[in-house]
Amino acid sequence: MIPPPGASPPRLLRIAVPSPLRRAFDYLPAEDPRAPALPLPGTRVRVPFGRGSRVGVVLEQVDHTDVPRQRLKPITSAIDETPILDTHTLSFLRWASDYFHHPVGEVVLGALPAALRAGKPLPASGETRWRLTPAGQRLDGERLRRAPRQAAVRELLAGQPGGVTRSELADLEGDWRGAVAKMAARGWVEAFEESVGVQKFAPDESLGVQKSWPAPNEEQQEAIDAVWGARGEFRSFVLDGVTGSGKTEVYLSVIARTVAEGRQAMVLIPEIGLTPQIVARLRERLSLPMAVLHSGLSDGERLRAWAAARDGSAAVVVGTRSAVFTPLARPGLFVIDEEHDGSFKQQDGFRYSARDLAIVRARQCGVPVLLGSATPSLESLNNIAGGRHEGLRLSRRAEGALVPTVEVLDLRGQPFEEGISQKLANAIEHCLGEGEQVLLFVNRRGYAPILICHACGWQADCARCDAHMVYHRASGRLRCHHCAAERGVPDACPECADPDLRALGLGTQRVVDALRERFPDARIDRVDRDSTRRKGALQGVLDAIHAGETNILVGTQMLAKGHHFPNVTLVGILDADGGLFGADFRAAERMAQLLVQVAGRAGRGQRPGRVLIQTHHPDHPLLRVLVREGYRHFGEAALSERRQAALPPFSCLALLRAEAPQRERAMAFLEDARARAQQFVDTHESVHVQALGPVPAPMERRAGRFRGQLLLQSDERAPLHGLLSPWLEELETLKSGRRVRWSLDVDPQEML
Ligand SMILES: [Zn+2]
Ligand SMILES: [Zn+2]
């Protein structure tokens, strides 16, 4: 289509198309002259791409492109008549793509449910109804004599002044859609959205004044007033509340008020499977239309929940990290529960932090955001100190529950059997005698993390990873927890043929076995990824403990995620040492959060709790601060260590990872990448970025591939991000990168 001389060239469409390339693609409008006006940003279109065809989303209409005219192709067709993504959501997605340097096509299309990604139509929200217009009511029946389907539609609508839904229309014979479309074009019928859900809510019904709502205590009321006072503007709050202090009550109250004003609230939670009670509580206390988004949904369920959030019929949208990308018709509030939790960071593919993105989104929407945690991340604590977040505190446990006492058990030189010291064993025995429940935390599942030959020292290692195989006694297998490799246990040492193979170290299974021998009358249950794989298994264990049937519960960090165990009065942490000396600079922070969260499960009822922490390093300074002065002081101490080491949040990091079957190949690519970064730094005086490495990853080999990494560090965000875009463009063209799998992680949470 060559425009006549003098005519202005047609506008172009800049389109997000799923592809590993970090850019959008320009297209000409459709060639079909009957095609409606140029599709607006946010509209899905079908485009020719490579040798095939793909579904993309229009980002913007532009007048200029760097692509030569003759290479531009027209789009095939527009899929939506009106944009499926509003401009707010679209610009938020583009921001996320820019910031985390992930291809915009994958980010934008990834935000759509599978059916929409595949080009299927957006289903009607179920609330769209059709009715006759005044012209349609006056219509002389004779005019439809030769259009029996239209006559049938008219007859149906004439008897229904409130309108009919699509499914009622679908009961008509034949092509009712075509008939309705023709009648709509003539102005005889019209579609309208019936107001449901949020709009129907009278403020006094949902303001939280019903008698069944517990009255907030003074601190809760202050927190509620602060967040509610910020409605309609961006402000970020950190609700720092000890476990059991009633953070959820604060969320519920602010959500109820937000919804009563006709706005939607989005609540992000770490893992729905592990914390079903927050969803249950929202449902029970706010009888509002709710959309719940998590990985366990079927495609159809996800699509319906997504559509309900988008069209505003869901008042509350609850979900795990990816829910942050869901469009909202009338956003009013964002809540991030357990904001410190690592699961808000996606660790592969599009590596984003849902916590950080929710804050950005709240800012773009001009609404408040509330981050809650009993153990705020060091980033959040630092943001409170710097005045970027407003700190709110709940220091009292609700209903007068008592704060547990925390004691460190020095394991050095103590009798110690299967991971349990005599002191801990005595405490367990006492508890069981009183009819109270015990919770024991072990940081590894399986039976034992190491199988070693007592004669020669041979260890069962994974052939494909730099890791030991974990011994699972119940199944009699060795398993690698990094690549899922599995094999049988040898009868004798493969090196020296000695049969004396010993299991070293502690896993949950082994602790359970040992406890069963020691406390044969107690019911002992286990909660870890192995024991809860079966659907409903976790719920079964939780039910048993709530019913008082379980005496001792042994589990991994899954236990730290928000469960309430009111009759647990003793919590034992079998080994706190792993976190104190982890390879990752966040190890101590995670260990502290875990200890406090697990400890918070004790004594939530009227009985005081006791927490015993076993360690070989009772004098570790951070552990001492944590136990003696609490999490806040631990945070200050840990932050000052980070400041001295120029680590986040006092610097910004981006980690380039590369892996290949051959070590040299991964390292050669990283060397090239380092040289390019250095070149950029040398030629741009204002860019203060350090390239550290490349070095092998802490676990150098995983699933048969060698892994290396290059760290970019800067005191400030802007220069780092100024470097990343042009640098990545260069990396995409590097020859050494061709047979290397590589990825960039902005603000990495793990260095492994
Ligand atoms: Zn041996
Ligand atoms: Zn492995």
mmCIF file of N, CA and C in Angstrom, residues 39-105:
data_model
loop_
_atom_site.group_PDB
_atom_site.id
_atom_site.type_symbol
_atom_site.label_atom_id
_atom_site.label_comp_id
_atom_site.label_asym_id
_atom_site.label_seq_id
_atom_site.Cartn_x
_atom_site.Cartn_y
_atom_site.Cartn_z
ATOM 1 N N PRO A 39 -6.157 0.305 15.895
ATOM 2 C CA PRO A 39 -6.355 -0.236 17.254
ATOM 3 C C PRO A 39 -5.638 0.613 18.303
ATOM 4 N N LEU A 40 -6.314 0.796 19.413
ATOM 5 C CA LEU A 40 -5.761 1.629 20.479
ATOM 6 C C LEU A 40 -4.748 0.835 21.308
ATOM 7 N N PRO A 41 -3.858 1.540 22.026
ATOM 8 C CA PRO A 41 -2.954 0.835 22.934
ATOM 9 C C PRO A 41 -3.736 -0.056 23.892
ATOM 10 N N GLY A 42 -3.211 -1.268 24.122
ATOM 11 C CA GLY A 42 -3.895 -2.201 25.002
ATOM 12 C C GLY A 42 -4.757 -3.204 24.256
ATOM 13 N N THR A 43 -4.887 -3.025 22.932
ATOM 14 C CA THR A 43 -5.697 -3.932 22.127
ATOM 15 C C THR A 43 -4.846 -5.102 21.648
ATOM 16 N N ARG A 44 -5.424 -6.300 21.669
ATOM 17 C CA ARG A 44 -4.703 -7.450 21.114
ATOM 18 C C ARG A 44 -4.845 -7.469 19.595
ATOM 19 N N VAL A 45 -3.763 -7.831 18.938
ATOM 20 C CA VAL A 45 -3.783 -7.925 17.481
ATOM 21 C C VAL A 45 -3.075 -9.213 17.072
ATOM 22 N N ARG A 46 -3.410 -9.689 15.890
ATOM 23 C CA ARG A 46 -2.683 -10.822 15.347
ATOM 24 C C ARG A 46 -1.698 -10.274 14.327
ATOM 25 N N VAL A 47 -0.441 -10.713 14.426
ATOM 26 C CA VAL A 47 0.580 -10.161 13.520
ATOM 27 C C VAL A 47 1.388 -11.290 12.896
ATOM 28 N N PRO A 48 1.863 -11.048 11.656
ATOM 29 C CA PRO A 48 2.809 -12.005 11.089
ATOM 30 C C PRO A 48 4.139 -11.847 11.828
ATOM 31 N N PHE A 49 4.769 -12.962 12.169
ATOM 32 C CA PHE A 49 6.018 -12.888 12.913
ATOM 33 C C PHE A 49 6.878 -14.058 12.486
ATOM 34 N N GLY A 50 8.076 -13.768 11.980
ATOM 35 C CA GLY A 50 8.906 -14.841 11.436
ATOM 36 C C GLY A 50 8.112 -15.537 10.344
ATOM 37 N N ARG A 51 8.037 -16.853 10.443
ATOM 38 C CA ARG A 51 7.274 -17.588 9.433
ATOM 39 C C ARG A 51 5.854 -17.849 9.875
ATOM 40 N N GLY A 52 5.545 -17.444 11.086
ATOM 41 C CA GLY A 52 4.204 -17.753 11.581
ATOM 42 C C GLY A 52 3.421 -16.511 11.934
ATOM 43 N N SER A 53 2.530 -16.682 12.866
ATOM 44 C CA SER A 53 1.666 -15.586 13.263
ATOM 45 C C SER A 53 1.604 -15.598 14.784
ATOM 46 N N ARG A 54 1.559 -14.418 15.379
ATOM 47 C CA ARG A 54 1.510 -14.363 16.844
ATOM 48 C C ARG A 54 0.471 -13.361 17.315
ATOM 49 N N VAL A 55 0.078 -13.525 18.575
ATOM 50 C CA VAL A 55 -0.806 -12.550 19.195
ATOM 51 C C VAL A 55 0.073 -11.541 19.932
ATOM 52 N N GLY A 56 -0.142 -10.269 19.646
ATOM 53 C CA GLY A 56 0.596 -9.213 20.328
ATOM 54 C C GLY A 56 -0.370 -8.213 20.936
ATOM 55 N N VAL A 57 0.189 -7.252 21.665
ATOM 56 C CA VAL A 57 -0.636 -6.202 22.256
ATOM 57 C C VAL A 57 -0.062 -4.855 21.810
ATOM 58 N N VAL A 58 -0.934 -3.981 21.303
ATOM 59 C CA VAL A 58 -0.487 -2.668 20.852
ATOM 60 C C VAL A 58 -0.006 -1.860 22.062
ATOM 61 N N LEU A 59 1.218 -1.339 21.959
ATOM 62 C CA LEU A 59 1.746 -0.498 23.041
ATOM 63 C C LEU A 59 1.443 0.963 22.778
ATOM 64 N N GLU A 60 1.629 1.383 21.514
ATOM 65 C CA GLU A 60 1.329 2.773 21.178
ATOM 66 C C GLU A 60 1.229 2.929 19.669
ATOM 67 N N GLN A 61 0.627 4.045 19.282
ATOM 68 C CA GLN A 61 0.620 4.428 17.870
ATOM 69 C C GLN A 61 1.759 5.410 17.679
ATOM 70 N N VAL A 62 2.559 5.195 16.644
ATOM 71 C CA VAL A 62 3.719 6.074 16.438
ATOM 72 C C VAL A 62 3.749 6.553 14.989
ATOM 73 N N ASP A 63 4.513 7.615 14.761
ATOM 74 C CA ASP A 63 4.644 8.141 13.399
ATOM 75 C C ASP A 63 5.970 7.771 12.769
ATOM 76 N N HIS A 64 6.944 7.444 13.603
ATOM 77 C CA HIS A 64 8.283 7.198 13.062
ATOM 78 C C HIS A 64 8.791 5.842 13.500
ATOM 79 N N THR A 65 9.614 5.282 12.647
ATOM 80 C CA THR A 65 10.239 4.013 12.982
ATOM 81 C C THR A 65 11.624 3.969 12.357
ATOM 82 N N ASP A 66 12.505 3.193 12.967
ATOM 83 C CA ASP A 66 13.833 3.004 12.388
ATOM 84 C C ASP A 66 13.837 1.884 11.357
ATOM 85 N N VAL A 67 12.738 1.152 11.305
ATOM 86 C CA VAL A 67 12.669 0.044 10.347
ATOM 87 C C VAL A 67 12.407 0.612 8.952
ATOM 88 N N PRO A 68 13.179 0.175 7.931
ATOM 89 C CA PRO A 68 12.912 0.657 6.580
ATOM 90 C C PRO A 68 11.484 0.306 6.153
ATOM 91 N N ARG A 69 10.840 1.261 5.479
ATOM 92 C CA ARG A 69 9.443 1.091 5.085
ATOM 93 C C ARG A 69 9.147 -0.242 4.411
ATOM 94 N N GLN A 70 10.057 -0.635 3.497
ATOM 95 C CA GLN A 70 9.743 -1.833 2.717
ATOM 96 C C GLN A 70 9.758 -3.102 3.565
ATOM 97 N N ARG A 71 10.344 -2.982 4.771
ATOM 98 C CA ARG A 71 10.372 -4.181 5.612
ATOM 99 C C ARG A 71 9.202 -4.222 6.587
ATOM 100 N N LEU A 72 8.410 -3.163 6.622
ATOM 101 C CA LEU A 72 7.267 -3.155 7.535
ATOM 102 C C LEU A 72 6.139 -4.011 6.977
ATOM 103 N N LYS A 73 5.511 -4.762 7.859
ATOM 104 C CA LYS A 73 4.370 -5.572 7.438
ATOM 105 C C LYS A 73 3.117 -5.053 8.141
ATOM 106 N N PRO A 74 1.973 -5.231 7.501
ATOM 107 C CA PRO A 74 0.730 -4.855 8.192
ATOM 108 C C PRO A 74 0.317 -5.929 9.199
ATOM 109 N N ILE A 75 -0.400 -5.501 10.225
ATOM 110 C CA ILE A 75 -0.957 -6.495 11.150
ATOM 111 C C ILE A 75 -2.001 -7.301 10.392
ATOM 112 N N THR A 76 -2.292 -8.509 10.858
ATOM 113 C CA THR A 76 -3.291 -9.342 10.198
ATOM 114 C C THR A 76 -4.689 -8.863 10.564
ATOM 115 N N SER A 77 -4.912 -8.673 11.847
ATOM 116 C CA SER A 77 -6.232 -8.223 12.290
ATOM 117 C C SER A 77 -6.166 -7.789 13.744
ATOM 118 N N ALA A 78 -7.163 -7.026 14.132
ATOM 119 C CA ALA A 78 -7.307 -6.694 15.551
ATOM 120 C C ALA A 78 -8.222 -7.733 16.173
ATOM 121 N N ILE A 79 -7.877 -8.204 17.369
ATOM 122 C CA ILE A 79 -8.695 -9.229 18.027
ATOM 123 C C ILE A 79 -9.789 -8.585 18.876
ATOM 124 N N ASP A 80 -9.440 -7.506 19.558
ATOM 125 C CA ASP A 80 -10.411 -6.835 20.427
ATOM 126 C C ASP A 80 -10.919 -5.564 19.757
ATOM 127 N N GLU A 81 -12.189 -5.266 20.029
ATOM 128 C CA GLU A 81 -12.718 -4.004 19.519
ATOM 129 C C GLU A 81 -12.268 -2.847 20.392
ATOM 130 N N THR A 82 -12.182 -3.121 21.674
ATOM 131 C CA THR A 82 -11.714 -2.097 22.607
ATOM 132 C C THR A 82 -10.532 -2.678 23.380
ATOM 133 N N PRO A 83 -9.664 -1.824 23.922
ATOM 134 C CA PRO A 83 -8.465 -2.333 24.593
ATOM 135 C C PRO A 83 -8.797 -3.311 25.718
ATOM 136 N N ILE A 84 -7.975 -4.347 25.809
ATOM 137 C CA ILE A 84 -8.174 -5.343 26.858
ATOM 138 C C ILE A 84 -7.365 -4.939 28.100
ATOM 139 N N LEU A 85 -6.323 -4.145 27.880
ATOM 140 C CA LEU A 85 -5.522 -3.615 28.989
ATOM 141 C C LEU A 85 -5.660 -2.095 29.003
ATOM 142 N N ASP A 86 -6.013 -1.545 30.146
ATOM 143 C CA ASP A 86 -6.155 -0.097 30.244
ATOM 144 C C ASP A 86 -4.778 0.559 30.234
ATOM 145 N N THR A 87 -4.749 1.854 30.023
ATOM 146 C CA THR A 87 -3.460 2.534 29.860
ATOM 147 C C THR A 87 -2.616 2.483 31.133
ATOM 148 N N HIS A 88 -3.275 2.493 32.307
ATOM 149 C CA HIS A 88 -2.515 2.407 33.562
ATOM 150 C C HIS A 88 -1.760 1.085 33.658
ATOM 151 N N THR A 89 -2.505 0.018 33.434
ATOM 152 C CA THR A 89 -1.890 -1.308 33.542
ATOM 153 C C THR A 89 -0.795 -1.456 32.498
ATOM 154 N N LEU A 90 -1.089 -0.968 31.292
ATOM 155 C CA LEU A 90 -0.107 -1.097 30.217
ATOM 156 C C LEU A 90 1.179 -0.340 30.551
ATOM 157 N N SER A 91 1.053 0.855 31.083
ATOM 158 C CA SER A 91 2.289 1.590 31.355
ATOM 159 C C SER A 91 3.017 0.985 32.553
ATOM 160 N N PHE A 92 2.251 0.375 33.472
ATOM 161 C CA PHE A 92 2.882 -0.349 34.580
ATOM 162 C C PHE A 92 3.686 -1.541 34.057
ATOM 163 N N LEU A 93 3.106 -2.280 33.120
ATOM 164 C CA LEU A 93 3.809 -3.451 32.563
ATOM 165 C C LEU A 93 5.065 -3.022 31.808
ATOM 166 N N ARG A 94 4.975 -1.901 31.104
ATOM 167 C CA ARG A 94 6.153 -1.423 30.382
ATOM 168 C C ARG A 94 7.235 -0.986 31.356
ATOM 169 N N TRP A 95 6.802 -0.394 32.451
ATOM 170 C CA TRP A 95 7.774 0.014 33.469
ATOM 171 C C TRP A 95 8.497 -1.220 34.003
ATOM 172 N N ALA A 96 7.726 -2.264 34.308
ATOM 173 C CA ALA A 96 8.306 -3.493 34.867
ATOM 174 C C ALA A 96 9.290 -4.116 33.877
ATOM 175 N N SER A 97 8.928 -4.094 32.604
ATOM 176 C CA SER A 97 9.812 -4.641 31.571
ATOM 177 C C SER A 97 11.112 -3.846 31.497
ATOM 178 N N ASP A 98 11.002 -2.529 31.550
ATOM 179 C CA ASP A 98 12.193 -1.670 31.498
ATOM 180 C C ASP A 98 13.086 -1.891 32.710
ATOM 181 N N TYR A 99 12.459 -1.909 33.873
ATOM 182 C CA TYR A 99 13.251 -1.950 35.097
ATOM 183 C C TYR A 99 13.982 -3.280 35.255
ATOM 184 N N PHE A 100 13.263 -4.377 34.995
ATOM 185 C CA PHE A 100 13.891 -5.686 35.182
ATOM 186 C C PHE A 100 14.541 -6.186 33.896
ATOM 187 N N HIS A 101 14.511 -5.360 32.853
ATOM 188 C CA HIS A 101 15.172 -5.684 31.588
ATOM 189 C C HIS A 101 14.742 -7.037 31.051
ATOM 190 N N HIS A 102 13.434 -7.230 31.048
ATOM 191 C CA HIS A 102 12.896 -8.455 30.474
ATOM 192 C C HIS A 102 12.089 -8.073 29.235
ATOM 193 N N PRO A 103 12.124 -8.912 28.176
ATOM 194 C CA PRO A 103 11.442 -8.543 26.926
ATOM 195 C C PRO A 103 9.989 -8.116 27.138
ATOM 196 N N VAL A 104 9.628 -6.975 26.571
ATOM 197 C CA VAL A 104 8.309 -6.389 26.826
ATOM 198 C C VAL A 104 7.186 -7.308 26.341
ATOM 199 N N GLY A 105 7.442 -8.038 25.256
ATOM 200 C CA GLY A 105 6.412 -8.951 24.744
ATOM 201 C C GLY A 105 6.082 -10.041 25.749
#
